[in-house]
């Protein structure tokens, strides 16, 4: 257990130590560099931890006191389901570092901020104390504020101000609500995530947090702007962190409110359906490749609300599948939006993308839809019909995407600003690896859950 | 030994006043001598803090009382240092040492400024260590003259108005304290805590309430808290912000009156009127947040940020809960570092013309990082100890004062969203000295603000270092006074 704790501690602190490594050590722009070793080491630690925890069937904890006399301990927990998500996130952050180095814009400032975002992402998933979770959310809001401002050039200053302000305010409000929720709901239980008191204020706060964490197209216009305008590495990091937040909030449901009233679940379902429908309709109306493909993350995150809406006493597995799948999927679609299909490797990538997106049996999309679908059938005719309509809409959207991006001769004029045009071949190979990885990890997570 | 340490730390700047007056040293030599004096002072208070932290000194504080003085003066000649006052003295010394580097040009060319700073410092530390209201009032009165000199030395065209308005409010505060001393504290005879009540047909006359009101108004005038913020406002309008660095610590005077003497003199009235005053200061908090939202000037921003901090401290104090007091004391210590740091960063931005492009920011990383730390700390981000202060004050209201909580819940997002405007190094809106943006700054001056910024971040990571003993001190203070 001590070894596991040491490994966990190394895993948690490594990005914060990497901030101090001079960025000049990672000068090789076109391939894996020295700085990428940090992410690779973290991935190795996670795999070793997974093996150790898998054998023992336990979890590993780390704790520390922030302030004496108050239940504001810093408590971290790592178990296998969390490791599954974190593995997916680490591969995405590794890719984000790589993409930022290929872009090269302001790399000496972007690198440390990206490491901070990476570190806070893992701490968020592992945190077991509401005040610590809220603090991490606020901190990461600050990190993304500066990441966005430093990654966009001066000629688009107004846009970077708008997006950064929205991101910071969102994470700040989430952090503030988390702390307030913790104090009111879990004040008697040392501010740790536990069974909630069931008060209306507490439930409403949690519902508000979950709704805010999902960038529904209805109110989160900033998300579409972010996917369209941010450099790919930063957009990927942002989506990964958003998935971490959504996963954290959605999975609290089973602990805090297992007996959630049906009315609230129905509200989640309705919001999720509306958000998904808006995302897909936005896809049909989008003009650029990035905008078309960028509607998918918003769609899948809306399905998190749908999943909570069809849950019983614990959230359905599709929430895990979505949160593990979306970061990798975002990376793949961002690359696909800049790809010019020339070589055999590119064609293999496109084929893999189509298989993933269309939801062939065994793919994460198939697992997500089958999970939600089976619960919808159990809930009755109306749920089944709505689900069927959604699936059909998704299928039509896929046809539209394939036609617009890969078959339409005018698609070349739809290119938006991208820094991946000159990405090396190994990049495509890595993306292919990510496709296989995400299929494997979702099946592994499904087996655990 | 420990008594001598505190006395040396407090009164050693008197030597500097004498040296300035005699003219033995000039210019650079005088600056170096002044720096040495302040370093000695800093070291003394560091030893004091270390003593409290290690448990060598009792949590109730160390009392310094001379039998000879007591025979003449009575029991009011008490000098008492506790952990909180030692910490505040240490933070003030740190700020002064940093200000020595930043204001070097001014200090080397102005003996009067050095002497005024030293005199103000002696009175400030004397006030921190005062165990009785009489002694405190004497030190407060003594601090008025150096304060007026520092304002009067400014080259602003409106300095006469600044001195006049500042003087009026500060003298009023002093007079009110004198009234309290003479009428309610009975110098030389200890404190009475039960005041007589006259009952007539229609009403009960309670002079204790009157005395309480006078003391609270005196403390608000001293701390410069809205609506008695006139004198504090003027501090940030000085032409040279370098002189404002020490003066911006003025709120500590007012809060010392609140924490140290109000519960001692008027515990009954404090318990009775505390909840009402808490609501008043919740409203003040909201007003300050709205004013911060509406302001466009860099100087006004730092002023209103200080007002928000001070309002939080007042709310924490009047909650009469140990959590609230703990949070308020934490914020008191926090603001003694954060506000001067912000002011110093503004000085650098003024000198270098501010940042206009990403290249300028990347070229001045030290200033950029210090700016980010100072702004984010004041906005209550979890990178510094201020976050825990804000959290404890708000937490103390949960369940006990729901209406006050609503004010805070509305004020905090307003305050933070207004602060976003200055998060990306736009601290200008102040007249700049340099034409070009991002002009080179002296490395020594820049590095001098780094220790304060690093210390604030360090405390944010390990807050229990400061907050642990502070919590014990707050709890002991409250239980000793019979307040829950």
PDB file of N, CA, C and O in Angstrom, chain B residues 404-456:
ATOM      1  N   UNK B 404     -27.642  37.772   5.771  1.00  0.00           N
ATOM      2  CA  UNK B 404     -26.277  38.262   5.510  1.00  0.00           C
ATOM      3  C   UNK B 404     -25.591  37.414   4.455  1.00  0.00           C
ATOM      4  O   UNK B 404     -24.839  37.911   3.614  1.00  0.00           O
ATOM      5  N   UNK B 405     -25.888  36.122   4.499  1.00  0.00           N
ATOM      6  CA  UNK B 405     -25.291  35.199   3.535  1.00  0.00           C
ATOM      7  C   UNK B 405     -25.725  35.542   2.109  1.00  0.00           C
ATOM      8  O   UNK B 405     -24.934  35.462   1.173  1.00  0.00           O
ATOM      9  N   UNK B 406     -26.983  35.950   1.983  1.00  0.00           N
ATOM     10  CA  UNK B 406     -27.488  36.309   0.643  1.00  0.00           C
ATOM     11  C   UNK B 406     -26.704  37.494   0.081  1.00  0.00           C
ATOM     12  O   UNK B 406     -26.317  37.510  -1.090  1.00  0.00           O
ATOM     13  N   UNK B 407     -26.442  38.483   0.926  1.00  0.00           N
ATOM     14  CA  UNK B 407     -25.650  39.635   0.486  1.00  0.00           C
ATOM     15  C   UNK B 407     -24.276  39.182   0.001  1.00  0.00           C
ATOM     16  O   UNK B 407     -23.776  39.636  -1.023  1.00  0.00           O
ATOM     17  N   UNK B 408     -23.667  38.300   0.793  1.00  0.00           N
ATOM     18  CA  UNK B 408     -22.311  37.838   0.428  1.00  0.00           C
ATOM     19  C   UNK B 408     -22.354  37.031  -0.864  1.00  0.00           C
ATOM     20  O   UNK B 408     -21.480  37.177  -1.722  1.00  0.00           O
ATOM     21  N   UNK B 409     -23.369  36.197  -1.002  1.00  0.00           N
ATOM     22  CA  UNK B 409     -23.479  35.344  -2.183  1.00  0.00           C
ATOM     23  C   UNK B 409     -23.662  36.188  -3.440  1.00  0.00           C
ATOM     24  O   UNK B 409     -23.204  35.827  -4.511  1.00  0.00           O
ATOM     25  N   UNK B 410     -24.335  37.323  -3.306  1.00  0.00           N
ATOM     26  CA  UNK B 410     -24.496  38.219  -4.462  1.00  0.00           C
ATOM     27  C   UNK B 410     -23.219  39.020  -4.701  1.00  0.00           C
ATOM     28  O   UNK B 410     -22.802  39.245  -5.838  1.00  0.00           O
ATOM     29  N   UNK B 411     -22.575  39.433  -3.615  1.00  0.00           N
ATOM     30  CA  UNK B 411     -21.399  40.319  -3.738  1.00  0.00           C
ATOM     31  C   UNK B 411     -20.194  39.599  -4.337  1.00  0.00           C
ATOM     32  O   UNK B 411     -19.457  40.180  -5.139  1.00  0.00           O
ATOM     33  N   UNK B 412     -19.987  38.344  -3.927  1.00  0.00           N
ATOM     34  CA  UNK B 412     -18.749  37.663  -4.332  1.00  0.00           C
ATOM     35  C   UNK B 412     -18.647  37.467  -5.853  1.00  0.00           C
ATOM     36  O   UNK B 412     -17.627  37.818  -6.445  1.00  0.00           O
ATOM     37  N   UNK B 413     -19.670  36.911  -6.530  1.00  0.00           N
ATOM     38  CA  UNK B 413     -19.529  36.773  -7.995  1.00  0.00           C
ATOM     39  C   UNK B 413     -19.389  38.120  -8.698  1.00  0.00           C
ATOM     40  O   UNK B 413     -18.671  38.234  -9.690  1.00  0.00           O
ATOM     41  N   UNK B 414     -20.062  39.143  -8.156  1.00  0.00           N
ATOM     42  CA  UNK B 414     -19.959  40.495  -8.723  1.00  0.00           C
ATOM     43  C   UNK B 414     -18.522  40.987  -8.640  1.00  0.00           C
ATOM     44  O   UNK B 414     -17.938  41.528  -9.599  1.00  0.00           O
ATOM     45  N   UNK B 415     -17.939  40.792  -7.484  1.00  0.00           N
ATOM     46  CA  UNK B 415     -16.563  41.231  -7.217  1.00  0.00           C
ATOM     47  C   UNK B 415     -15.601  40.494  -8.134  1.00  0.00           C
ATOM     48  O   UNK B 415     -14.728  41.094  -8.760  1.00  0.00           O
ATOM     49  N   UNK B 416     -15.773  39.183  -8.233  1.00  0.00           N
ATOM     50  CA  UNK B 416     -14.844  38.382  -9.041  1.00  0.00           C
ATOM     51  C   UNK B 416     -14.997  38.691 -10.525  1.00  0.00           C
ATOM     52  O   UNK B 416     -13.998  38.814 -11.244  1.00  0.00           O
ATOM     53  N   UNK B 417     -16.239  38.839 -10.987  1.00  0.00           N
ATOM     54  CA  UNK B 417     -16.396  39.108 -12.423  1.00  0.00           C
ATOM     55  C   UNK B 417     -15.880  40.499 -12.777  1.00  0.00           C
ATOM     56  O   UNK B 417     -15.399  40.724 -13.881  1.00  0.00           O
ATOM     57  N   UNK B 418     -15.945  41.447 -11.820  1.00  0.00           N
ATOM     58  CA  UNK B 418     -15.339  42.763 -12.071  1.00  0.00           C
ATOM     59  C   UNK B 418     -13.827  42.640 -12.118  1.00  0.00           C
ATOM     60  O   UNK B 418     -13.146  43.361 -12.859  1.00  0.00           O
ATOM     61  N   UNK B 419     -13.282  41.734 -11.313  1.00  0.00           N
ATOM     62  CA  UNK B 419     -11.834  41.567 -11.267  1.00  0.00           C
ATOM     63  C   UNK B 419     -11.252  40.946 -12.520  1.00  0.00           C
ATOM     64  O   UNK B 419     -10.044  41.065 -12.768  1.00  0.00           O
ATOM     65  N   UNK B 420     -12.102  40.311 -13.332  1.00  0.00           N
ATOM     66  CA  UNK B 420     -11.599  39.686 -14.565  1.00  0.00           C
ATOM     67  C   UNK B 420     -10.941  40.736 -15.459  1.00  0.00           C
ATOM     68  O   UNK B 420      -9.989  40.445 -16.179  1.00  0.00           O
ATOM     69  N   UNK B 421     -11.428  41.963 -15.380  1.00  0.00           N
ATOM     70  CA  UNK B 421     -10.893  43.020 -16.252  1.00  0.00           C
ATOM     71  C   UNK B 421      -9.413  43.283 -16.023  1.00  0.00           C
ATOM     72  O   UNK B 421      -8.720  43.779 -16.905  1.00  0.00           O
ATOM     73  N   UNK B 422      -8.954  43.004 -14.801  1.00  0.00           N
ATOM     74  CA  UNK B 422      -7.545  43.291 -14.522  1.00  0.00           C
ATOM     75  C   UNK B 422      -6.708  42.015 -14.431  1.00  0.00           C
ATOM     76  O   UNK B 422      -5.531  42.070 -14.107  1.00  0.00           O
ATOM     77  N   UNK B 423      -7.329  40.874 -14.705  1.00  0.00           N
ATOM     78  CA  UNK B 423      -6.576  39.627 -14.595  1.00  0.00           C
ATOM     79  C   UNK B 423      -5.479  39.527 -15.640  1.00  0.00           C
ATOM     80  O   UNK B 423      -4.455  38.894 -15.395  1.00  0.00           O
ATOM     81  N   UNK B 424      -5.713  40.096 -16.817  1.00  0.00           N
ATOM     82  CA  UNK B 424      -4.700  39.956 -17.855  1.00  0.00           C
ATOM     83  C   UNK B 424      -3.852  41.220 -17.932  1.00  0.00           C
ATOM     84  O   UNK B 424      -3.685  41.836 -18.995  1.00  0.00           O
ATOM     85  N   UNK B 425      -3.329  41.622 -16.778  1.00  0.00           N
ATOM     86  CA  UNK B 425      -2.292  42.643 -16.671  1.00  0.00           C
ATOM     87  C   UNK B 425      -2.741  44.025 -17.136  1.00  0.00           C
ATOM     88  O   UNK B 425      -1.922  44.852 -17.496  1.00  0.00           O
ATOM     89  N   UNK B 426      -4.060  44.260 -17.123  1.00  0.00           N
ATOM     90  CA  UNK B 426      -4.511  45.603 -17.513  1.00  0.00           C
ATOM     91  C   UNK B 426      -4.710  46.425 -16.256  1.00  0.00           C
ATOM     92  O   UNK B 426      -5.813  46.757 -15.887  1.00  0.00           O
ATOM     93  N   UNK B 427      -3.589  46.728 -15.587  1.00  0.00           N
ATOM     94  CA  UNK B 427      -3.726  47.451 -14.340  1.00  0.00           C
ATOM     95  C   UNK B 427      -3.531  48.934 -14.563  1.00  0.00           C
ATOM     96  O   UNK B 427      -3.386  49.690 -13.622  1.00  0.00           O
ATOM     97  N   UNK B 428      -3.501  49.340 -15.785  1.00  0.00           N
ATOM     98  CA  UNK B 428      -3.266  50.732 -16.107  1.00  0.00           C
ATOM     99  C   UNK B 428      -4.472  51.578 -15.745  1.00  0.00           C
ATOM    100  O   UNK B 428      -4.952  51.551 -14.641  1.00  0.00           O
ATOM    101  N   UNK B 429      -4.979  52.305 -16.697  1.00  0.00           N
ATOM    102  CA  UNK B 429      -5.966  53.352 -16.425  1.00  0.00           C
ATOM    103  C   UNK B 429      -5.378  54.309 -15.420  1.00  0.00           C
ATOM    104  O   UNK B 429      -6.056  55.070 -14.768  1.00  0.00           O
ATOM    105  N   UNK B 430      -4.073  54.210 -15.276  1.00  0.00           N
ATOM    106  CA  UNK B 430      -3.340  55.139 -14.421  1.00  0.00           C
ATOM    107  C   UNK B 430      -2.411  55.848 -15.379  1.00  0.00           C
ATOM    108  O   UNK B 430      -1.951  55.257 -16.343  1.00  0.00           O
ATOM    109  N   UNK B 431      -2.142  57.067 -15.118  1.00  0.00           N
ATOM    110  CA  UNK B 431      -1.194  57.788 -15.976  1.00  0.00           C
ATOM    111  C   UNK B 431       0.137  57.047 -15.970  1.00  0.00           C
ATOM    112  O   UNK B 431       0.592  56.580 -14.922  1.00  0.00           O
ATOM    113  N   UNK B 432       0.746  56.875 -17.107  1.00  0.00           N
ATOM    114  CA  UNK B 432       1.979  56.097 -17.179  1.00  0.00           C
ATOM    115  C   UNK B 432       3.167  57.033 -17.341  1.00  0.00           C
ATOM    116  O   UNK B 432       3.046  58.109 -17.913  1.00  0.00           O
ATOM    117  N   UNK B 433       4.316  56.587 -16.842  1.00  0.00           N
ATOM    118  CA  UNK B 433       5.514  57.419 -16.917  1.00  0.00           C
ATOM    119  C   UNK B 433       6.267  57.189 -18.221  1.00  0.00           C
ATOM    120  O   UNK B 433       7.014  58.030 -18.672  1.00  0.00           O
ATOM    121  N   UNK B 434       6.058  55.997 -18.776  1.00  0.00           N
ATOM    122  CA  UNK B 434       6.859  55.665 -19.947  1.00  0.00           C
ATOM    123  C   UNK B 434       6.006  55.713 -21.202  1.00  0.00           C
ATOM    124  O   UNK B 434       4.837  55.350 -21.162  1.00  0.00           O
ATOM    125  N   UNK B 435       6.560  56.120 -22.291  1.00  0.00           N
ATOM    126  CA  UNK B 435       5.807  56.211 -23.548  1.00  0.00           C
ATOM    127  C   UNK B 435       5.609  54.828 -24.137  1.00  0.00           C
ATOM    128  O   UNK B 435       4.525  54.445 -24.545  1.00  0.00           O
ATOM    129  N   UNK B 436       6.687  54.080 -24.147  1.00  0.00           N
ATOM    130  CA  UNK B 436       6.618  52.746 -24.725  1.00  0.00           C
ATOM    131  C   UNK B 436       6.098  51.747 -23.724  1.00  0.00           C
ATOM    132  O   UNK B 436       6.202  51.943 -22.522  1.00  0.00           O
ATOM    133  N   UNK B 437       5.516  50.674 -24.229  1.00  0.00           N
ATOM    134  CA  UNK B 437       5.031  49.662 -23.323  1.00  0.00           C
ATOM    135  C   UNK B 437       6.119  48.675 -22.952  1.00  0.00           C
ATOM    136  O   UNK B 437       7.034  48.445 -23.728  1.00  0.00           O
ATOM    137  N   UNK B 438       6.022  48.124 -21.773  1.00  0.00           N
ATOM    138  CA  UNK B 438       6.929  47.051 -21.353  1.00  0.00           C
ATOM    139  C   UNK B 438       8.369  47.489 -21.234  1.00  0.00           C
ATOM    140  O   UNK B 438       9.289  46.734 -21.521  1.00  0.00           O
ATOM    141  N   UNK B 439       8.592  48.747 -20.821  1.00  0.00           N
ATOM    142  CA  UNK B 439       9.975  49.214 -20.683  1.00  0.00           C
ATOM    143  C   UNK B 439      10.690  48.426 -19.591  1.00  0.00           C
ATOM    144  O   UNK B 439      10.079  47.955 -18.640  1.00  0.00           O
ATOM    145  N   UNK B 440      12.010  48.301 -19.749  1.00  0.00           N
ATOM    146  CA  UNK B 440      12.817  47.509 -18.814  1.00  0.00           C
ATOM    147  C   UNK B 440      12.770  48.109 -17.413  1.00  0.00           C
ATOM    148  O   UNK B 440      12.802  49.325 -17.240  1.00  0.00           O
ATOM    149  N   UNK B 441      12.687  47.262 -16.444  1.00  0.00           N
ATOM    150  CA  UNK B 441      12.706  47.682 -15.052  1.00  0.00           C
ATOM    151  C   UNK B 441      13.962  47.156 -14.390  1.00  0.00           C
ATOM    152  O   UNK B 441      14.536  46.159 -14.805  1.00  0.00           O
ATOM    153  N   UNK B 442      14.337  47.826 -13.285  1.00  0.00           N
ATOM    154  CA  UNK B 442      15.508  47.384 -12.531  1.00  0.00           C
ATOM    155  C   UNK B 442      15.236  46.011 -11.945  1.00  0.00           C
ATOM    156  O   UNK B 442      14.201  45.793 -11.306  1.00  0.00           O
ATOM    157  N   UNK B 443      16.188  45.093 -12.144  1.00  0.00           N
ATOM    158  CA  UNK B 443      15.984  43.716 -11.680  1.00  0.00           C
ATOM    159  C   UNK B 443      15.901  43.651 -10.168  1.00  0.00           C
ATOM    160  O   UNK B 443      15.102  42.902  -9.604  1.00  0.00           O
ATOM    161  N   UNK B 444      16.723  44.469  -9.490  1.00  0.00           N
ATOM    162  CA  UNK B 444      16.714  44.474  -8.019  1.00  0.00           C
ATOM    163  C   UNK B 444      15.342  44.882  -7.499  1.00  0.00           C
ATOM    164  O   UNK B 444      14.807  44.254  -6.579  1.00  0.00           O
ATOM    165  N   UNK B 445      14.800  45.917  -8.112  1.00  0.00           N
ATOM    166  CA  UNK B 445      13.483  46.379  -7.650  1.00  0.00           C
ATOM    167  C   UNK B 445      12.421  45.325  -7.912  1.00  0.00           C
ATOM    168  O   UNK B 445      11.567  45.071  -7.066  1.00  0.00           O
ATOM    169  N   UNK B 446      12.502  44.707  -9.093  1.00  0.00           N
ATOM    170  CA  UNK B 446      11.506  43.690  -9.434  1.00  0.00           C
ATOM    171  C   UNK B 446      11.607  42.501  -8.482  1.00  0.00           C
ATOM    172  O   UNK B 446      10.605  41.980  -8.003  1.00  0.00           O
ATOM    173  N   UNK B 447      12.847  42.078  -8.228  1.00  0.00           N
ATOM    174  CA  UNK B 447      13.024  40.899  -7.370  1.00  0.00           C
ATOM    175  C   UNK B 447      12.612  41.174  -5.935  1.00  0.00           C
ATOM    176  O   UNK B 447      12.303  40.253  -5.191  1.00  0.00           O
ATOM    177  N   UNK B 448      12.582  42.439  -5.545  1.00  0.00           N
ATOM    178  CA  UNK B 448      12.215  42.759  -4.162  1.00  0.00           C
ATOM    179  C   UNK B 448      10.757  42.432  -3.869  1.00  0.00           C
ATOM    180  O   UNK B 448      10.405  42.184  -2.714  1.00  0.00           O
ATOM    181  N   UNK B 449       9.896  42.424  -4.901  1.00  0.00           N
ATOM    182  CA  UNK B 449       8.491  42.108  -4.618  1.00  0.00           C
ATOM    183  C   UNK B 449       8.239  40.595  -4.704  1.00  0.00           C
ATOM    184  O   UNK B 449       7.184  40.113  -4.281  1.00  0.00           O
ATOM    185  N   UNK B 450       9.204  39.868  -5.229  1.00  0.00           N
ATOM    186  CA  UNK B 450       9.014  38.416  -5.390  1.00  0.00           C
ATOM    187  C   UNK B 450       8.820  37.695  -4.044  1.00  0.00           C
ATOM    188  O   UNK B 450       7.937  36.833  -3.939  1.00  0.00           O
ATOM    189  N   UNK B 451       9.606  38.006  -2.988  1.00  0.00           N
ATOM    190  CA  UNK B 451       9.397  37.286  -1.722  1.00  0.00           C
ATOM    191  C   UNK B 451       7.972  37.398  -1.187  1.00  0.00           C
ATOM    192  O   UNK B 451       7.420  36.412  -0.687  1.00  0.00           O
ATOM    193  N   UNK B 452       7.365  38.588  -1.301  1.00  0.00           N
ATOM    194  CA  UNK B 452       5.990  38.724  -0.799  1.00  0.00           C
ATOM    195  C   UNK B 452       5.045  37.872  -1.639  1.00  0.00           C
ATOM    196  O   UNK B 452       4.170  37.179  -1.102  1.00  0.00           O
ATOM    197  N   UNK B 453       5.206  37.923  -2.953  1.00  0.00           N
ATOM    198  CA  UNK B 453       4.328  37.133  -3.832  1.00  0.00           C
ATOM    199  C   UNK B 453       4.515  35.634  -3.556  1.00  0.00           C
ATOM    200  O   UNK B 453       3.533  34.887  -3.442  1.00  0.00           O
ATOM    201  N   UNK B 454       5.773  35.210  -3.417  1.00  0.00           N
ATOM    202  CA  UNK B 454       6.044  33.789  -3.162  1.00  0.00           C
ATOM    203  C   UNK B 454       5.474  33.376  -1.803  1.00  0.00           C
ATOM    204  O   UNK B 454       4.901  32.294  -1.665  1.00  0.00           O
ATOM    205  N   UNK B 455       5.626  34.253  -0.828  1.00  0.00           N
ATOM    206  CA  UNK B 455       5.125  33.942   0.518  1.00  0.00           C
ATOM    207  C   UNK B 455       3.606  33.781   0.499  1.00  0.00           C
ATOM    208  O   UNK B 455       3.057  32.876   1.136  1.00  0.00           O
ATOM    209  N   UNK B 456       2.918  34.656  -0.239  1.00  0.00           N
ATOM    210  CA  UNK B 456       1.459  34.554  -0.323  1.00  0.00           C
ATOM    211  C   UNK B 456       1.044  33.224  -0.958  1.00  0.00           C
ATOM    212  O   UNK B 456       0.107  32.569  -0.483  1.00  0.00           O
TER     213      UNK B 456
END
